[in-house]
XYZ file of C-alpha atoms in Angstrom:
120
model
C 108.848 111.463 79.523
C 105.547 112.903 79.758
C 102.401 112.319 81.958
C 99.160 113.290 80.020
C 96.364 114.454 82.523
C 92.547 113.805 81.083
C 88.916 113.706 82.601
C 87.888 116.739 84.904
C 85.322 118.262 85.495
C 82.277 119.463 87.595
C 80.057 117.165 89.003
C 77.665 116.914 92.311
C 78.193 115.846 96.183
C 77.774 111.041 94.962
C 78.390 111.092 91.965
C 81.591 109.925 89.555
C 84.650 110.598 87.485
C 87.693 108.959 85.957
C 90.433 110.292 85.702
C 93.339 109.400 82.842
C 96.722 109.663 82.670
C 98.522 109.222 79.795
C 102.334 108.442 79.756
C 105.002 109.034 77.115
C 108.707 107.576 77.664
C 107.435 104.913 80.348
C 106.004 101.943 80.181
C 103.890 102.230 83.474
C 103.628 98.697 84.064
C 107.633 98.944 84.943
C 107.205 102.009 87.658
C 105.291 102.772 89.743
C 101.968 105.657 89.790
C 100.264 107.645 91.899
C 97.180 111.147 92.015
C 98.019 113.322 93.914
C 95.630 116.262 94.448
C 95.971 119.680 95.548
C 92.813 121.862 96.931
C 92.688 125.602 96.975
C 95.055 126.818 99.508
C 96.642 123.815 100.661
C 99.508 121.404 99.499
C 100.093 118.773 97.680
C 98.727 115.936 99.157
C 98.904 112.177 97.884
C 96.212 109.990 96.482
C 96.592 107.002 95.153
C 100.000 104.757 94.172
C 100.730 101.411 92.576
C 103.133 100.215 92.764
C 105.036 98.333 89.564
C 103.415 94.883 90.655
C 99.236 96.379 91.408
C 99.981 97.127 94.807
C 98.561 99.687 95.683
C 98.156 102.573 98.401
C 95.432 105.661 99.748
C 94.899 108.474 101.666
C 92.230 107.736 104.616
C 89.959 110.206 103.423
C 89.592 108.387 99.330
C 89.731 104.531 100.816
C 86.585 103.063 99.806
C 85.464 106.055 97.093
C 88.745 105.976 94.806
C 90.101 103.509 93.040
C 93.629 103.355 91.187
C 94.174 101.573 88.391
C 95.640 101.165 84.652
C 95.630 100.153 81.378
C 99.892 98.440 80.574
C 98.527 98.337 76.396
C 96.927 101.297 76.337
C 99.843 102.690 78.419
C 97.468 104.129 81.146
C 96.546 105.003 84.705
C 93.597 105.602 85.419
C 92.076 107.372 89.414
C 88.054 106.060 89.123
C 86.477 108.416 91.993
C 82.786 107.591 93.227
C 80.909 108.736 95.956
C 81.957 112.554 95.299
C 82.098 115.270 97.994
C 82.684 118.087 97.924
C 85.701 118.424 99.946
C 87.379 116.205 96.669
C 87.483 119.367 94.549
C 90.932 120.605 93.393
C 93.542 119.901 90.395
C 94.207 116.335 89.970
C 98.184 115.468 89.203
C 99.852 112.547 87.898
C 103.375 111.105 88.851
C 105.945 109.092 88.337
C 107.492 108.313 90.980
C 109.030 105.053 93.238
C 107.942 103.291 96.693
C 110.627 103.465 99.379
C 109.598 100.507 101.230
C 104.753 101.935 101.741
C 106.231 105.252 101.316
C 105.201 106.073 97.628
C 108.163 108.819 97.027
C 107.113 111.433 93.750
C 110.037 112.480 91.832
C 109.761 115.725 89.460
C 107.503 113.698 86.575
C 103.991 115.673 86.484
C 101.060 115.739 84.212
C 100.116 119.146 83.571
C 96.744 118.413 85.862
C 93.148 117.957 86.036
C 90.610 120.517 88.091
C 87.684 118.755 90.024
C 84.563 120.547 91.043
C 81.650 119.011 93.212
C 78.827 120.243 93.788
C 77.073 120.394 96.816
């Protein structure tokens, strides 16, 4: 399984970006997928996750601003990020995992990361 993340960049406070995670070796409509981020000096944290049936889960810090979605035809997962803030600055990673009850469990299948920088 390979995950290829892209779409990061530099954006001003209040701006928007859309991240993409193209998958190969797995069918994303059959698995749970998620986006994580890691800011300098901080631990990697869950940002958003989606089950195979389309249920979603968001970190409190991004709920209402970020949206996880997927295009089954392109086998790609997206993270639409609106109203970005400087504290959203981080390297963003996609992950193939699983849900246990309402908890997303990351596996060792990670994309390479894409850097998002939000300037104030």
